[in-house]
XYZ file of C-alpha atoms in Angstrom:
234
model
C 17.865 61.713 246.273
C 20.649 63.664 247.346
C 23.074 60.879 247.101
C 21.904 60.524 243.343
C 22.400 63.894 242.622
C 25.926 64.012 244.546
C 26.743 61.179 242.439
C 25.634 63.128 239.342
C 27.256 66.098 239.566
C 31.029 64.077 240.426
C 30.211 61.905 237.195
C 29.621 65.814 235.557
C 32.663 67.249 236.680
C 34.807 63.906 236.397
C 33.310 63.846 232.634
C 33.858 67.741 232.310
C 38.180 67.157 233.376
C 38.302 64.084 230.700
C 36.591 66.188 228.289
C 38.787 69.172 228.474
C 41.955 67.089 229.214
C 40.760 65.507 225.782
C 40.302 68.560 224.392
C 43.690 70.105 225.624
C 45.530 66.913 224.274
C 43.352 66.732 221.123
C 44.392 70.647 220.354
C 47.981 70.085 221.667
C 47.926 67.341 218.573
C 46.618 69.411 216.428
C 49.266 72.431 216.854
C 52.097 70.049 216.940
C 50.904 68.794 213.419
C 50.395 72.104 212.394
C 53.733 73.041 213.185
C 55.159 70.102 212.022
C 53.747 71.537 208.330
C 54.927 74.471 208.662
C 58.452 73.401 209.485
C 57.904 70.808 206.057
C 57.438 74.314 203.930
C 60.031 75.703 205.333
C 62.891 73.428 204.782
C 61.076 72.836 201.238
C 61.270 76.513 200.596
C 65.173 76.379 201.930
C 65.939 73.251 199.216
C 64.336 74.656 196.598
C 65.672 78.344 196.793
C 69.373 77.373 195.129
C 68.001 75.185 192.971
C 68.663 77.394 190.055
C 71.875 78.870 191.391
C 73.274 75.168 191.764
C 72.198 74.368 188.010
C 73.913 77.832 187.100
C 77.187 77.131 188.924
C 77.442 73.633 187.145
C 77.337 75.620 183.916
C 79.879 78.042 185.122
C 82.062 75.509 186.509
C 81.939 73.358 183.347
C 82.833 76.301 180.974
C 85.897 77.128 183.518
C 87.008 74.062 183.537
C 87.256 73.625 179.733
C 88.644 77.503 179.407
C 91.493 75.690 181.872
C 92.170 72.744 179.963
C 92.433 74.912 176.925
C 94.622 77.121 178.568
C 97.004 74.764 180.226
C 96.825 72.516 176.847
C 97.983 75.825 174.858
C 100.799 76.358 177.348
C 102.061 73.174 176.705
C 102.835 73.406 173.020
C 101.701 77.361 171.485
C 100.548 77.480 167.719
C 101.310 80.842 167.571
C 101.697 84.266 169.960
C 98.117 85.534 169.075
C 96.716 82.110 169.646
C 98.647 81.982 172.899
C 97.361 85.603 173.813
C 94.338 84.937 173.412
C 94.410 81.743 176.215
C 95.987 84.366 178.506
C 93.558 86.543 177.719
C 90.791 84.205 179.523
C 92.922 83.500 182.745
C 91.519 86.447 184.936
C 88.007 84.014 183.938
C 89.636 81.052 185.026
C 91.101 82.391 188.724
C 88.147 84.851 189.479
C 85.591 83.053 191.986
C 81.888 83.628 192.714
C 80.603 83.765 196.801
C 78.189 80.908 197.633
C 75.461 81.249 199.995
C 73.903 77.890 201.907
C 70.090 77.716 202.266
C 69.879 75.638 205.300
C 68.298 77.855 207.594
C 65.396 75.750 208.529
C 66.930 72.763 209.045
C 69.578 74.396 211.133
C 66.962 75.673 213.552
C 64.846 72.762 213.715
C 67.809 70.553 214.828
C 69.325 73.267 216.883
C 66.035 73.780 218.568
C 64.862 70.170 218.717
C 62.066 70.629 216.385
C 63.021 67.840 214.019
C 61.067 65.570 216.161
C 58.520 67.119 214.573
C 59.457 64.902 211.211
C 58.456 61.681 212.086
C 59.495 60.289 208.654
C 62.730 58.513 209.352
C 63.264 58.199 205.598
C 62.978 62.140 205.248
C 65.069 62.516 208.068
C 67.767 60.344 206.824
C 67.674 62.165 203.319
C 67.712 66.067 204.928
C 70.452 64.672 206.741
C 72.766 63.349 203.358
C 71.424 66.742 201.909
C 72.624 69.508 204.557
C 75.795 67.383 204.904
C 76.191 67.896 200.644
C 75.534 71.266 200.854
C 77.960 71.948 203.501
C 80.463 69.952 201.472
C 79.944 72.524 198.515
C 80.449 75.562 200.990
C 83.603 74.024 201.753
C 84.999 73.846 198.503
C 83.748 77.374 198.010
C 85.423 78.784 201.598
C 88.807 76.603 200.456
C 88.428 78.368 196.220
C 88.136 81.921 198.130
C 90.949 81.187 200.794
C 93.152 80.360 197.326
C 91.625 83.466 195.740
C 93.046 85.937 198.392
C 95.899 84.160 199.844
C 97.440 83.418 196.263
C 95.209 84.307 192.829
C 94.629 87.812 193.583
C 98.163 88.623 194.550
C 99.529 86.861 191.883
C 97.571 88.846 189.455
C 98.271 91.993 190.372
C 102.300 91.466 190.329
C 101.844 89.609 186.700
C 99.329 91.047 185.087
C 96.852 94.291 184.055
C 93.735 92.837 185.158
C 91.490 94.875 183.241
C 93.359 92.899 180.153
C 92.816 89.387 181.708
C 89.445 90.268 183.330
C 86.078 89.321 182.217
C 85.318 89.956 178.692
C 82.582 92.253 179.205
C 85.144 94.528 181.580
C 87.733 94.772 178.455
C 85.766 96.281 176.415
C 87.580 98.483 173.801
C 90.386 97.672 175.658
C 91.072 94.556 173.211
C 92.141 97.082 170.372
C 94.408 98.755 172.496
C 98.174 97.645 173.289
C 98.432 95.199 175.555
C 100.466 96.016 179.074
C 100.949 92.581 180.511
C 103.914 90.445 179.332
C 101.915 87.631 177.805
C 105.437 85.794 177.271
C 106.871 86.487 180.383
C 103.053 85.158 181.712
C 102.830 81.767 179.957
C 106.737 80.391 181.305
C 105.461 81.250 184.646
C 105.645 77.824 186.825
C 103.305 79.697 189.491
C 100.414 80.439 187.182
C 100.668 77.185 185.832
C 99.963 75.806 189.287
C 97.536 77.982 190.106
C 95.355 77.570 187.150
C 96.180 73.831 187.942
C 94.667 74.486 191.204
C 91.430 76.484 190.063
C 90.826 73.193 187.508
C 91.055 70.402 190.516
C 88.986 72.485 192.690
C 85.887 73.354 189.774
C 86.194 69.583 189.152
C 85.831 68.494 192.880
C 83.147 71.447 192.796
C 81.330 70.081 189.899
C 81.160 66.318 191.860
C 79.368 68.180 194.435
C 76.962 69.852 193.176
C 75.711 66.885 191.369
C 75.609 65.223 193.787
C 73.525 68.018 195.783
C 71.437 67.978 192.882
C 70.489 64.293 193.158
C 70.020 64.191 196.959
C 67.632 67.759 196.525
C 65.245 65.937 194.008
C 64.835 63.102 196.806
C 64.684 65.235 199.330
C 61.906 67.590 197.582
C 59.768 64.247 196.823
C 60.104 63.058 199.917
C 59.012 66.808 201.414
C 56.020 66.608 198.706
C 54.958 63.324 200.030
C 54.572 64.536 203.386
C 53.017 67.347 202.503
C 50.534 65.926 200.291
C 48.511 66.622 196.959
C 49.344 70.523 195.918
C 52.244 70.226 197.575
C 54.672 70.717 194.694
């Protein structure tokens, strides 16, 4: 009898350790899943967040890049002084740039930190991996348009021009009615603005590549992220 019960009370506590050690590892799954979600929202939040600054920079950078052509096609071969003014008029438009912000914040930690493990999708992997390395391609082209901006656009507008008569229409204001200060003719035989509104047009059409091309790999990325996540998800 007390043999049976000896017996009993090991097959107890040996069934008690498999039960919590099935416990601990069922619990252990369950939080890594859980965190695994989390980390999903996360980088779906970070992809979705420029969504519509990227759609609003392709507008921008398409109407600068036509305001350039104009310009540098007017510059070529001038109907008239007015006509030619008024191209002038848009080039503090054309060399101005806008700062860019990245969202990758989540992905940056999770692979800094190891937690992309967590994504066990290799297809999702593979796609968050094409998309961070667009995005980064974009911020480069931004870092190289502001490097130009203060190394060469800004100076060279305030030596050539009155910037408050080139700037932004919105900052001219009744300015327009008033005479102009800045030698428009002295302005459009300059080689160096030529080049540098030259410049501003290759890098908004390089720009423009990009972010369509971040565009694309987003929408993948964002079904993929919806997949994972499952129904509601989107």
């Amino acid at each position: 009898m007390t043999r049976r019960r000896y017996l009993t009370e090991g097959l107890v506590i040996v069934v008690s350790i498999l039960l919590a050690f099935g416990i601990e590892a069922a619990w252990a799954e369950f939080s890594e899943a859980r965190e695994a979600y989390r980390l999903l929202e996360s980088i779906r939040d970070d992809v979705e967040a420029p969504q519509v600054e990227v759609a609003a920079r392709q507008t921008r950078s398409e109407e600068l890049s036509d305001r350039a052509r104009h310009l540098l096609s007017t510059l070529a071969d001038p109907p008239s002084d007015e006509v030619l003014r008024d191209a002038l008029l848009t080039l503090g438009s054309i060399l101005i740039i806008r700062g860019w912000e990245p969202v990758t914040h989540s992905y940056d930690e999770a692979v800094n930190s190891g937690r992309l493990r967590l994504i066990e999708s290799e297809s999702l992997r593979l796609a968050l991996t094409r998309y961070n390395a667009g995005v980064k391609e974009v911020d480069m082209v931004h870092r190289q348009a502001a490097t130009q901006y203060y190394g060469q656009l800004e100076p060279f507008m305030v030596e050539h021009t009155v910037y408050s008569e080139i700037g932004a229409e919105w900052w001219r204001g009744a300015l327009v009615e008033a005479p102009f200060t800045t030698d428009f003719a002295a302005l459009a035989t300059n080689r160096e603005m030529w080049n540098l509104v030259t410049l501003r047009l290759e890098l908004e059409v390089t720009l423009l590549t990009l972010l369509g091309r971040m565009d694309a790999l987003a929408v993948e990325v964002l079904g993929l992220l919806n997949d994972e996540l499952g129904p509601g998800a989107s």
